[in-house]
Short mmCIF file of N, CA and C in Angstrom, two decimals:
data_model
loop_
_atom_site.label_atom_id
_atom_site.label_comp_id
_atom_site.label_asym_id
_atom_site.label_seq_id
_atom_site.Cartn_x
_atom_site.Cartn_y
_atom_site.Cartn_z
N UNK R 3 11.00 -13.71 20.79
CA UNK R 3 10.57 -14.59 19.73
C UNK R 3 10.11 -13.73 18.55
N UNK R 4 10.59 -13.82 17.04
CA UNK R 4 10.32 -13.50 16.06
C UNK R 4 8.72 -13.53 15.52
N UNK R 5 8.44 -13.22 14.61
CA UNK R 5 6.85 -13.01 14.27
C UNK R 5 6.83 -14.08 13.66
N UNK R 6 7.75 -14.57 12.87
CA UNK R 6 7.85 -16.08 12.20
C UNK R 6 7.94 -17.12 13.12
N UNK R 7 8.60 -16.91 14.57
CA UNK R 7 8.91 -17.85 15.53
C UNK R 7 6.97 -18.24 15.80
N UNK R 8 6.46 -17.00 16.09
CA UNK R 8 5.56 -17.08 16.69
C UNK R 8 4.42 -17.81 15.52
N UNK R 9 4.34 -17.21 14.35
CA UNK R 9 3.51 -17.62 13.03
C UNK R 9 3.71 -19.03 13.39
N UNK R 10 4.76 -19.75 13.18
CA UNK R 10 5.21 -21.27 12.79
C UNK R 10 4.28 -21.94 14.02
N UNK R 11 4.61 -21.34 15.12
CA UNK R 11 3.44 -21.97 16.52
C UNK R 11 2.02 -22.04 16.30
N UNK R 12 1.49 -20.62 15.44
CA UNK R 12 0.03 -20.90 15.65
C UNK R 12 -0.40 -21.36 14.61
N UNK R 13 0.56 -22.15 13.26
CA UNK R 13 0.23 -22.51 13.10
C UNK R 13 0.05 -23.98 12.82
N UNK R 14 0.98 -24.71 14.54
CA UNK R 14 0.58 -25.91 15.04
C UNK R 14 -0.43 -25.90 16.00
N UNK R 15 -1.29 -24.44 15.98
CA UNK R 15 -2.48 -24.64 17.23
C UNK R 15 -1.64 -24.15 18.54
N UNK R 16 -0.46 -23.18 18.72
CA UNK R 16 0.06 -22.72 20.04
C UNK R 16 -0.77 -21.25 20.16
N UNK R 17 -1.87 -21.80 21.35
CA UNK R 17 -2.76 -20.25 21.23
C UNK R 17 -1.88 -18.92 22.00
N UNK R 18 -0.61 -19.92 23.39
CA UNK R 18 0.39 -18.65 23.67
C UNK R 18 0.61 -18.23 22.17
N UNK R 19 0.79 -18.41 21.36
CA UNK R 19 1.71 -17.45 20.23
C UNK R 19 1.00 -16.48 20.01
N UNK R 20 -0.39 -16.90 19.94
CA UNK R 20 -1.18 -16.22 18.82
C UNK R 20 -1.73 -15.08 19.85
N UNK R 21 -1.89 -15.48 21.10
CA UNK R 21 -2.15 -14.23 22.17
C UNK R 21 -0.84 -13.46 22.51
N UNK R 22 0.38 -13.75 22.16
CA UNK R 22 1.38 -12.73 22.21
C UNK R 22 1.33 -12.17 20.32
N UNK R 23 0.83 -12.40 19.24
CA UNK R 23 1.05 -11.80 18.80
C UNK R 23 -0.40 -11.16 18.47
N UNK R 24 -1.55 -10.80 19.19
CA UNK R 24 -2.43 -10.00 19.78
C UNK R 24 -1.96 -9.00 20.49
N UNK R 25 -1.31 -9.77 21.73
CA UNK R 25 -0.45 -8.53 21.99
C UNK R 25 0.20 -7.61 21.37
N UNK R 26 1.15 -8.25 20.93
CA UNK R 26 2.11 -7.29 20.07
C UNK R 26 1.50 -6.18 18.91
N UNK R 27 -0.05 -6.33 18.61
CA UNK R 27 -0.39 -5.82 17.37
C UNK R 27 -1.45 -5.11 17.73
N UNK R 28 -2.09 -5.36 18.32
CA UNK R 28 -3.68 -4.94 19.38
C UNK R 28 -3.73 -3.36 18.96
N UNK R 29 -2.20 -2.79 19.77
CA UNK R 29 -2.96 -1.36 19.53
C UNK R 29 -2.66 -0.68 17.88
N UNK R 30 -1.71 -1.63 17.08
CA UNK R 30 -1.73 -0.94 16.11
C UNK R 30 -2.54 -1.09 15.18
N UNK R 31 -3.21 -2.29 15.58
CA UNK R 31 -4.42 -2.44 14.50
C UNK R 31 -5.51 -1.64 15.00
N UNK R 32 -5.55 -1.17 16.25
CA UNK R 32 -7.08 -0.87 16.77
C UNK R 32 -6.88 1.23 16.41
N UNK R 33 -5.06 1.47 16.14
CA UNK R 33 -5.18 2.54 15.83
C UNK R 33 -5.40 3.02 14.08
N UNK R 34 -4.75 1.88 13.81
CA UNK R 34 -5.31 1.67 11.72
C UNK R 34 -6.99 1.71 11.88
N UNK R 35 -7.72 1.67 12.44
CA UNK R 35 -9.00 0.92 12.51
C UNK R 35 -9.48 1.88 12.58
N UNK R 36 -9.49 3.12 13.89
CA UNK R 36 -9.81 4.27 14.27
C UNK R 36 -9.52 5.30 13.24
N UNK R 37 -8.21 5.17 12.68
CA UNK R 37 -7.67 6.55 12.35
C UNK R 37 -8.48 6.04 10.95
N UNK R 38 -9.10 4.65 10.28
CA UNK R 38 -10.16 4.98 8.75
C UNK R 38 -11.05 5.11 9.27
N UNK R 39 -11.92 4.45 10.52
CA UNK R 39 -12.67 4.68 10.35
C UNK R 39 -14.05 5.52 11.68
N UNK R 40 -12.68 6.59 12.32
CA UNK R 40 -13.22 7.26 13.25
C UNK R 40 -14.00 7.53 14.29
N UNK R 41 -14.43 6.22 14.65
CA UNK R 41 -15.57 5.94 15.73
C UNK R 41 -14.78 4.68 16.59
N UNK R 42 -14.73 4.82 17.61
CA UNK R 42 -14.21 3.97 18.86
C UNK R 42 -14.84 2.88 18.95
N UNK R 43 -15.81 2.63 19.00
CA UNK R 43 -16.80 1.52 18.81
C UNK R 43 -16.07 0.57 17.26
N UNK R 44 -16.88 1.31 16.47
CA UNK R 44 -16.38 0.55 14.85
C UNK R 44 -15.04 0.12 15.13
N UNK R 45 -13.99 0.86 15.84
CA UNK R 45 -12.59 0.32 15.66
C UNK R 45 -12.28 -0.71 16.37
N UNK R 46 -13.32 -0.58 17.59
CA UNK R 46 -13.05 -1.65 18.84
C UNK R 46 -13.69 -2.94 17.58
N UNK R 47 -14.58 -2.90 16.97
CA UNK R 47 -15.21 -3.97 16.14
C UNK R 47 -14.28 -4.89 15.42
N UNK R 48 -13.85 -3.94 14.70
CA UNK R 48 -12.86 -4.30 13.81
C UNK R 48 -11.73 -4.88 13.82
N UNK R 49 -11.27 -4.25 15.25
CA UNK R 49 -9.93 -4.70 15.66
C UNK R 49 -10.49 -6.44 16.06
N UNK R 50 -11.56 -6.58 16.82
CA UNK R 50 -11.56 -8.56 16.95
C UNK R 50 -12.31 -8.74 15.60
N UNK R 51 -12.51 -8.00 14.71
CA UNK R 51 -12.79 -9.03 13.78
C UNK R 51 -11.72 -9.13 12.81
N UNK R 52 -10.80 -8.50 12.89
CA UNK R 52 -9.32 -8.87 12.14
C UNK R 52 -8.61 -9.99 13.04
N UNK R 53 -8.69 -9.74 14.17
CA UNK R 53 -7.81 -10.71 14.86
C UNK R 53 -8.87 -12.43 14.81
N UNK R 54 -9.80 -12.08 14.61
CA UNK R 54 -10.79 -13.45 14.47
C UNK R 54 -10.45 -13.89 13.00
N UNK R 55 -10.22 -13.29 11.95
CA UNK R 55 -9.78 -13.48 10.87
C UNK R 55 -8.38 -14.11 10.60
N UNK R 56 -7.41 -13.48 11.45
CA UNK R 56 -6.14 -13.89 11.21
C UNK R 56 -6.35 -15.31 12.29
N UNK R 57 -6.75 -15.35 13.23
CA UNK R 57 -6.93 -16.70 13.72
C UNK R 57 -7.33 -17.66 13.07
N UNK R 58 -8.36 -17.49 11.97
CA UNK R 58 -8.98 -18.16 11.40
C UNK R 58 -8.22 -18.85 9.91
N UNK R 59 -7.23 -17.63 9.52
CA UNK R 59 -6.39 -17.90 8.33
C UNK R 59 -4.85 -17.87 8.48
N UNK R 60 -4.39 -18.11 9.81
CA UNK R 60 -3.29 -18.18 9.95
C UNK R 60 -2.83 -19.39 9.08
N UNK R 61 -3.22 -20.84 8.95
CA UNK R 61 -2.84 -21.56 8.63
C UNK R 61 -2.38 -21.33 6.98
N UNK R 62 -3.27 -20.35 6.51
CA UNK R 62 -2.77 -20.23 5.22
C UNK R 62 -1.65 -19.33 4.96
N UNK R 63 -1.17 -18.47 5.72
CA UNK R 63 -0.56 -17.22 5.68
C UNK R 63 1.37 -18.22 5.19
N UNK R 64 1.66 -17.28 3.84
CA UNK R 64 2.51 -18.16 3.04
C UNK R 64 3.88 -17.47 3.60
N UNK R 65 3.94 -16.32 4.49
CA UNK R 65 5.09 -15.90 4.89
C UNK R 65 5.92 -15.17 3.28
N UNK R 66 4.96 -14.70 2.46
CA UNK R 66 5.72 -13.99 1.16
C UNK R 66 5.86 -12.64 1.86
N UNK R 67 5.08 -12.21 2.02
CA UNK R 67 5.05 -10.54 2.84
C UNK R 67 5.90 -10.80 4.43
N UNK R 68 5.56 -9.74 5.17
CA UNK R 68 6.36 -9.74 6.54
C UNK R 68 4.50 -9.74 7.13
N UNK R 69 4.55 -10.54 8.35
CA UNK R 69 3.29 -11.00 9.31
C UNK R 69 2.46 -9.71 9.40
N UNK R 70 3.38 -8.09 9.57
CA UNK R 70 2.58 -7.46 10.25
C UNK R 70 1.89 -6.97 8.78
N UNK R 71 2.58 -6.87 7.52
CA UNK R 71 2.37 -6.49 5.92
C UNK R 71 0.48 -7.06 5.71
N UNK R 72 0.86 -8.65 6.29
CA UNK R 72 -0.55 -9.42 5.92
C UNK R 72 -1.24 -8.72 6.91
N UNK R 73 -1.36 -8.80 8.27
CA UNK R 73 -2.31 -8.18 8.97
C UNK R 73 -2.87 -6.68 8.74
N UNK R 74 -1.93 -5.95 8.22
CA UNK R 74 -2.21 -4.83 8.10
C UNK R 74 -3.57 -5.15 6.99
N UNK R 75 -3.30 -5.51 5.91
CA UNK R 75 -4.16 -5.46 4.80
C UNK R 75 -5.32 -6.10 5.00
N UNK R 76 -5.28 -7.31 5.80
CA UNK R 76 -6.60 -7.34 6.82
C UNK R 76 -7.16 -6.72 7.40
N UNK R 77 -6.83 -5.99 8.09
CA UNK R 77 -7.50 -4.78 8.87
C UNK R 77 -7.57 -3.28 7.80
N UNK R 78 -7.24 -3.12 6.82
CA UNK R 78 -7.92 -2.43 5.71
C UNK R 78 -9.11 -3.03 4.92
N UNK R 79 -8.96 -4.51 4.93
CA UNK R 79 -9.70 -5.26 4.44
C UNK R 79 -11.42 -5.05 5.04
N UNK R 80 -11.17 -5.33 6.47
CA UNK R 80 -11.92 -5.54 7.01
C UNK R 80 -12.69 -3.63 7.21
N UNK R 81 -11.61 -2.99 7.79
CA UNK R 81 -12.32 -1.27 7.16
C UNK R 81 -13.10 -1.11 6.06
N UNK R 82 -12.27 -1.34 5.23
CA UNK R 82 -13.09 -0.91 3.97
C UNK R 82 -14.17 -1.52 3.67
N UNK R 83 -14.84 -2.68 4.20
CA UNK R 83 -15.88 -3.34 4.15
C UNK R 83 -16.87 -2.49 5.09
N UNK R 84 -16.48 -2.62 6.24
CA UNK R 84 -17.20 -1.91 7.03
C UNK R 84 -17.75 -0.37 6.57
N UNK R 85 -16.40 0.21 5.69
CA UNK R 85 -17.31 1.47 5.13
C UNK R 85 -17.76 1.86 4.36
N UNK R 86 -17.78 0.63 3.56
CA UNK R 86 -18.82 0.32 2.37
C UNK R 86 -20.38 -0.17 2.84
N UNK R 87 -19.96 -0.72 3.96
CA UNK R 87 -21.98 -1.21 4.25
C UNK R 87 -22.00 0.25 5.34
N UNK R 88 -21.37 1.11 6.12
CA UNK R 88 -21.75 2.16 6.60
C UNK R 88 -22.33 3.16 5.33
N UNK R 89 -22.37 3.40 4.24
CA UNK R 89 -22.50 3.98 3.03
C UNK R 89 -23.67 3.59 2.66
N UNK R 90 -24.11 2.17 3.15
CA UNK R 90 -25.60 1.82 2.75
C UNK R 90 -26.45 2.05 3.41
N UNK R 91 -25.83 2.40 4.58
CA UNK R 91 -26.83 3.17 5.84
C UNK R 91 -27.24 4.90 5.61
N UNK R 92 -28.40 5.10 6.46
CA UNK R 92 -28.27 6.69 6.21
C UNK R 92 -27.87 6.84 7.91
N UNK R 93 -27.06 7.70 8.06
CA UNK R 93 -26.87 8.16 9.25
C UNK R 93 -27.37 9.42 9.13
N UNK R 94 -27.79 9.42 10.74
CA UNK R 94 -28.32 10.99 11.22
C UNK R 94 -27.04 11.37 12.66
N UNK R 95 -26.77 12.74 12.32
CA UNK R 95 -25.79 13.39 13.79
C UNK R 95 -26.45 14.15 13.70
N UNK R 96 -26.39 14.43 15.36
CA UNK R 96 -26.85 16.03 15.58
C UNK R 96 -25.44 16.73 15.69
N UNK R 97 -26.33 17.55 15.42
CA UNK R 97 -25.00 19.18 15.45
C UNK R 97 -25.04 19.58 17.09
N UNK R 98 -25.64 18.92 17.75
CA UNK R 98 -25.45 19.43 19.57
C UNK R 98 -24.61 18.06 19.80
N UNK R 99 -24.52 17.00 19.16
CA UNK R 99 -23.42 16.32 20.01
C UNK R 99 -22.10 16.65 19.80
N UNK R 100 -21.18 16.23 20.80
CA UNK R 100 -20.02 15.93 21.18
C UNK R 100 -18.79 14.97 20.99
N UNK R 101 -17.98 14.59 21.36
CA UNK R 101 -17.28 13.77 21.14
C UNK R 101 -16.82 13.34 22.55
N UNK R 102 -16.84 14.24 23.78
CA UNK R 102 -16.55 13.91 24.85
C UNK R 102 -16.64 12.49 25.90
N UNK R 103 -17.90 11.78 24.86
CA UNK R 103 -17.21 10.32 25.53
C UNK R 103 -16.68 9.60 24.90
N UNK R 104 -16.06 9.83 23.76
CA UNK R 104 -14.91 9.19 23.35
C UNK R 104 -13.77 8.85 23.94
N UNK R 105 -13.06 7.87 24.70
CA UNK R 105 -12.04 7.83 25.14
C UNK R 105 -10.26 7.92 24.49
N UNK R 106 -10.61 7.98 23.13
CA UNK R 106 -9.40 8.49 22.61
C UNK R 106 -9.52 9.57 22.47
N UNK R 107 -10.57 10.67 22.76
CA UNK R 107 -10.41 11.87 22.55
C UNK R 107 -9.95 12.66 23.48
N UNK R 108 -9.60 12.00 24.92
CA UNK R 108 -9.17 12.35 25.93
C UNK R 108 -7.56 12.85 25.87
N UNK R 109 -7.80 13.71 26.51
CA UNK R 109 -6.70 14.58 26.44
C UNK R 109 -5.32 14.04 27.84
N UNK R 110 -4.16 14.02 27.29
CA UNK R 110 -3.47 14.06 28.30
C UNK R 110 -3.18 15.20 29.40
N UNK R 111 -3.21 14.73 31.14
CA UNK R 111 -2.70 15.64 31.62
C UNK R 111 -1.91 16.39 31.84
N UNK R 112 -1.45 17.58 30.85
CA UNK R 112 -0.26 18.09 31.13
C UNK R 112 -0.91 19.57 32.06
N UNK R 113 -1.91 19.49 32.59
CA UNK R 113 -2.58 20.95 32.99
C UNK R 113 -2.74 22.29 32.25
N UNK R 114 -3.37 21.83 30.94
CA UNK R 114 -3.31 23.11 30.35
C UNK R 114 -4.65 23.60 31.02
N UNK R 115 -4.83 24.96 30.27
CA UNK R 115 -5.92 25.97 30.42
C UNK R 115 -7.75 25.29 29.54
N UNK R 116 -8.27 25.48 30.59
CA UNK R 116 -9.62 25.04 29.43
C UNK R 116 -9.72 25.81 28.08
N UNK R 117 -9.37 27.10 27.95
CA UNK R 117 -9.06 27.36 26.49
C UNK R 117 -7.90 26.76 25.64
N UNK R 118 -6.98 26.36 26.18
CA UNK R 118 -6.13 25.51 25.57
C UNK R 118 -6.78 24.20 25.42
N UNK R 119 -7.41 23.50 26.03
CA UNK R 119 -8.09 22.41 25.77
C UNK R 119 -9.31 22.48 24.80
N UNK R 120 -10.25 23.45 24.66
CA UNK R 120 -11.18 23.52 23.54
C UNK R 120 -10.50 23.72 22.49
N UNK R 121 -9.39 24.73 22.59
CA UNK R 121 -8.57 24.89 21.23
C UNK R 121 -8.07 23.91 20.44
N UNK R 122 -7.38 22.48 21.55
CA UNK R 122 -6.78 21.58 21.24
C UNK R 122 -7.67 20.63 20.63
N UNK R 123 -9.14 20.38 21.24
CA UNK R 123 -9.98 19.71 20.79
C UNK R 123 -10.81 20.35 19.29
N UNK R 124 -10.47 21.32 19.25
CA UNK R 124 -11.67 22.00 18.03
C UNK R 124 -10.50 21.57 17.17
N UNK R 125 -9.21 21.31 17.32
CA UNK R 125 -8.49 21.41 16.17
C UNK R 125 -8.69 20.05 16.15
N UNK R 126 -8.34 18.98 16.77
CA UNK R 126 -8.40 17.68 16.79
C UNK R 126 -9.78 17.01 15.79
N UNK R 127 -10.88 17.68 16.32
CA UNK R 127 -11.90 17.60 15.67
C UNK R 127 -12.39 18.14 13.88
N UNK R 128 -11.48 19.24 13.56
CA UNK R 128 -11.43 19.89 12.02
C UNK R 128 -10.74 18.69 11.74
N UNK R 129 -9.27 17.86 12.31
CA UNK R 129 -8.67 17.37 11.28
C UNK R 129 -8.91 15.97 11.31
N UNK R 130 -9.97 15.43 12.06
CA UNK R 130 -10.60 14.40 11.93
C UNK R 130 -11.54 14.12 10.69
N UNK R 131 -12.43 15.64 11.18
CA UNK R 131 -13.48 15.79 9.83
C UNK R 131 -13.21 15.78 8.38
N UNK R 132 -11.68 16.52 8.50
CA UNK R 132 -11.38 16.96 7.22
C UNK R 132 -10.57 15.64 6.41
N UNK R 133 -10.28 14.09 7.88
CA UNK R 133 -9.92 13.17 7.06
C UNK R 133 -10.86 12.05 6.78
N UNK R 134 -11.77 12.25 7.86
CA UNK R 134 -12.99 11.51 7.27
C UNK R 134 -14.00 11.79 6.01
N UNK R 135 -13.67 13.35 5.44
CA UNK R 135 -14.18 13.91 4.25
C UNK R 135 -13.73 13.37 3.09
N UNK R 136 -12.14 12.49 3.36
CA UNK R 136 -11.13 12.46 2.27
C UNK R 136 -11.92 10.83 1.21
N UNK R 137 -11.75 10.47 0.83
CA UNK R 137 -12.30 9.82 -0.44
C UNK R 137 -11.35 8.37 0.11
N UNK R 138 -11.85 7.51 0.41
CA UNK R 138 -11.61 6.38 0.92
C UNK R 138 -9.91 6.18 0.80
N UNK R 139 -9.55 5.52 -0.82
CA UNK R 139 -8.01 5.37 -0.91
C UNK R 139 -7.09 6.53 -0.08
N UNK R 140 -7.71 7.85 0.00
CA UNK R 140 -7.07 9.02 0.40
C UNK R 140 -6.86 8.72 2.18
N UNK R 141 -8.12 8.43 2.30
CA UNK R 141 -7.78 8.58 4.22
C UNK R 141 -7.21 7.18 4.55
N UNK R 142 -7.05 5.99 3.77
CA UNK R 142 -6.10 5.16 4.11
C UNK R 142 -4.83 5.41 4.01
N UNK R 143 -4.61 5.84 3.19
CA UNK R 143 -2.88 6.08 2.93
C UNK R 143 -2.33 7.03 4.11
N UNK R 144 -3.06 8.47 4.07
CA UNK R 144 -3.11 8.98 5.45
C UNK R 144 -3.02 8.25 6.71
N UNK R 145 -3.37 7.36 6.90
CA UNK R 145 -3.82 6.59 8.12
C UNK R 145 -2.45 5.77 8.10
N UNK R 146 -2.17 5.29 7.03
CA UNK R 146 -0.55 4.36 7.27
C UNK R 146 0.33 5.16 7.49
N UNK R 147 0.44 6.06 6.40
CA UNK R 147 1.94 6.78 6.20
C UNK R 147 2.06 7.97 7.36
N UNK R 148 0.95 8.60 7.82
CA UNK R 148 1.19 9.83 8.77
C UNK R 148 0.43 9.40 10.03
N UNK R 149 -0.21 8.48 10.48
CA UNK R 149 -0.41 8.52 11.49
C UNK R 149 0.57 6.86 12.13
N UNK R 150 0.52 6.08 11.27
CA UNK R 150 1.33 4.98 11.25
C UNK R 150 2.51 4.85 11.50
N UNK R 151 3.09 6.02 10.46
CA UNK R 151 4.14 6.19 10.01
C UNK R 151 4.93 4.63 8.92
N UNK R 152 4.51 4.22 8.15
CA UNK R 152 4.84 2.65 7.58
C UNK R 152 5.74 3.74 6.67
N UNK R 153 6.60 2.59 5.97
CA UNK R 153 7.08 3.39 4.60
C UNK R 153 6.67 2.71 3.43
N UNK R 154 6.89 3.44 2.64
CA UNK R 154 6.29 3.32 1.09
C UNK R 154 6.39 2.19 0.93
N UNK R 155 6.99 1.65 0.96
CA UNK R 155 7.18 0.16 0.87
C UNK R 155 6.30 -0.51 1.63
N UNK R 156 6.11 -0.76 2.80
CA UNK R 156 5.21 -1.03 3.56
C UNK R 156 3.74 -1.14 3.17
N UNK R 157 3.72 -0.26 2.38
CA UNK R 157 2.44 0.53 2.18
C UNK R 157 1.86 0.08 1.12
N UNK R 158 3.13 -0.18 -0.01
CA UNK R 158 2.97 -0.27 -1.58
C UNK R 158 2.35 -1.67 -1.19
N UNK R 159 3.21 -2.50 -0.28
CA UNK R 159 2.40 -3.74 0.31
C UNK R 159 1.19 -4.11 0.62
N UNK R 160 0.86 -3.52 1.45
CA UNK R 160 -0.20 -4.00 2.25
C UNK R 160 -1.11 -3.51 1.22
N UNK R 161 -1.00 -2.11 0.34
CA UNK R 161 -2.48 -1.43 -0.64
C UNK R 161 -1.77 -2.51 -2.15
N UNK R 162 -1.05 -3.45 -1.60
CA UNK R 162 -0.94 -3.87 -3.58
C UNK R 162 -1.18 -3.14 -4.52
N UNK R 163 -0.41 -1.81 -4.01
CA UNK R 163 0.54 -1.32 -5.53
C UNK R 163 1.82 -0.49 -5.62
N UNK R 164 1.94 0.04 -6.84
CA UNK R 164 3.58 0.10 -6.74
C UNK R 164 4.33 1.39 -5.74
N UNK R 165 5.28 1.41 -5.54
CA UNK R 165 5.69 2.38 -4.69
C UNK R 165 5.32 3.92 -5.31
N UNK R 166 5.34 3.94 -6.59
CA UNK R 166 5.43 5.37 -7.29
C UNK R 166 3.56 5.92 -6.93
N UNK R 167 2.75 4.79 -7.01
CA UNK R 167 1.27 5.25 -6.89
C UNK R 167 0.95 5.77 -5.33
N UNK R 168 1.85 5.09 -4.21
CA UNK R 168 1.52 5.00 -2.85
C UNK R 168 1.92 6.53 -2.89
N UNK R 169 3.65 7.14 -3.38
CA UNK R 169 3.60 8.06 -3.52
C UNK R 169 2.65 9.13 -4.14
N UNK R 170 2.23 9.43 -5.57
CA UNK R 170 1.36 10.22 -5.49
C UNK R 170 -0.04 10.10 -5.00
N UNK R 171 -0.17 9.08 -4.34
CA UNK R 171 -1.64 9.09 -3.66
C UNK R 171 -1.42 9.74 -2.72
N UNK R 172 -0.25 9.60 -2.14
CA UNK R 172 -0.04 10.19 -0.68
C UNK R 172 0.23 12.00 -0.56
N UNK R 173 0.49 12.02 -1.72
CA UNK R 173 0.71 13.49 -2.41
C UNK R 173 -0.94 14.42 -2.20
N UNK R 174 -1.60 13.49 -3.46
CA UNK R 174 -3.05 13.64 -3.62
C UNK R 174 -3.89 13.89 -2.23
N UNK R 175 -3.41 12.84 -1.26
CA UNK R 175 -4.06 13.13 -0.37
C UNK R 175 -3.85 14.68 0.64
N UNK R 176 -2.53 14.68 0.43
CA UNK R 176 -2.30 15.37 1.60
C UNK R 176 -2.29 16.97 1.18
N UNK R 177 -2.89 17.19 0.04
CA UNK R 177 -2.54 18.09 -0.77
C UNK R 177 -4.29 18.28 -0.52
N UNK R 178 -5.14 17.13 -1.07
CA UNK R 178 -6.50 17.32 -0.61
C UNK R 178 -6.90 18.16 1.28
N UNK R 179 -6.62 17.19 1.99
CA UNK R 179 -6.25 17.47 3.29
C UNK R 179 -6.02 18.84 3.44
N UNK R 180 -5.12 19.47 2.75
CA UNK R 180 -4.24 20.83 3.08
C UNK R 180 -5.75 21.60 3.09
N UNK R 181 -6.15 21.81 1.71
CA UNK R 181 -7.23 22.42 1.47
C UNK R 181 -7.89 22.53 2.25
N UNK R 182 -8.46 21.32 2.99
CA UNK R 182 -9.76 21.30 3.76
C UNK R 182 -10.05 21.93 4.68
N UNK R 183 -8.31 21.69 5.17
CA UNK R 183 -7.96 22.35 6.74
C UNK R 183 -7.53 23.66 6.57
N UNK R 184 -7.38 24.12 5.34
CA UNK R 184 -7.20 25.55 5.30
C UNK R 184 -8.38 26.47 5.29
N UNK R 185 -10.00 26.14 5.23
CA UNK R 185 -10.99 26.80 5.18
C UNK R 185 -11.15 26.68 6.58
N UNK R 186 -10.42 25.97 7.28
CA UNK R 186 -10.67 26.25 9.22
C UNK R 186 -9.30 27.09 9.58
N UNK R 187 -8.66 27.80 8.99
CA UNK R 187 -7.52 29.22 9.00
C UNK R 187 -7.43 29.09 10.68
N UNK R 188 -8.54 29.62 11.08
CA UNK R 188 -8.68 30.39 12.81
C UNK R 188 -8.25 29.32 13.71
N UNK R 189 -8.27 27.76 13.66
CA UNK R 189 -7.85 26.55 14.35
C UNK R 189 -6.23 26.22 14.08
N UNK R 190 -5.42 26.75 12.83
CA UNK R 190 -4.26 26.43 12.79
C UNK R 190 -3.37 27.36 12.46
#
């Protein structure tokens, strides 16, 4: 069944549709979610409060964009809110914590060496930092185009604007990025 097959159902009230197209979207929204806004928790948040949103506004959804175009920009929507009132907060980290109970930070078993695994994690961890450093528009675009993989188009979509800006933002960013990760030399 099509995303339109399924749209047209929920929005006669068919909750199968709307829990297969949960399914279908779950992990890519919950990985858009993570990859702006870096905490497992916040993303787990986010991810039902986009899907509580699109439940809530399915009925309006005009089918001009493609289903996953609108959701996406919901779940930026809903990020970027979230890291605008995180901004009004002061946070405190310690420099002795970890990341180790993170469950996306878990490593697959392929049996490497525990120095291959700190290695893998210290790097994992610079290029987290160095995209959570990036300036909001910057670590979204990042987050679609390279961890997403969407195309410009896609993109020009969901951020409403033109393809030529998605491009040099995506430039800007990754050009920012380069930098960051180049003052950690010894990790890459």
């Amino acid at each position: 069944m099509t995303d339109q097959e399924m749209v047209a159902l929920c929005k006669k009230g068919d909750r199968e549709a709307f829990n297969a197209l949960v399914t279908k979207y779950q992990k890519q929204v919950f990985n858009i979610a993570y990859g702006m806004l870096s905490d497992y928790e916040d993303a787990s948040d986010a991810s039902q409060e986009v899907f509580v949103k699109v439940y809530r506004s399915i009925a309006s959804f005009k089918g001009q964009a493609s289903f996953s175009t609108w959701l996406y920009r919901i779940c930026s929507n809903v990020c970027n809110d979230m890291l605008r009132k995180r901004q009004r907060r002061v946070i405190s980290v310690s420099i002795d914590s970890d990341d180790d109970e993170n469950p996306a930070m878990h490593l697959p078993s392929n049996e490497p060496t525990p120095a291959e695994i700190l290695e893998q994690t210290e790097r994992q961890k610079a290029v987290r930092e160095a995209i959570n450093s990036l300036r909001r528009e910057y670590r979204e675009i990042i987050v679609y185009s390279d961890m997403e993989q969407l195309s410009y188009e896609e993109i020009s979509k969901i951020l409403r604007c033109p393809v030529g800006t998605v491009k040099s933002r995506l430039n800007r960013a990754r050009n920012s990025l380069r930098k960051k990760l180049s003052e950690k030399r010894e990790l890459f």
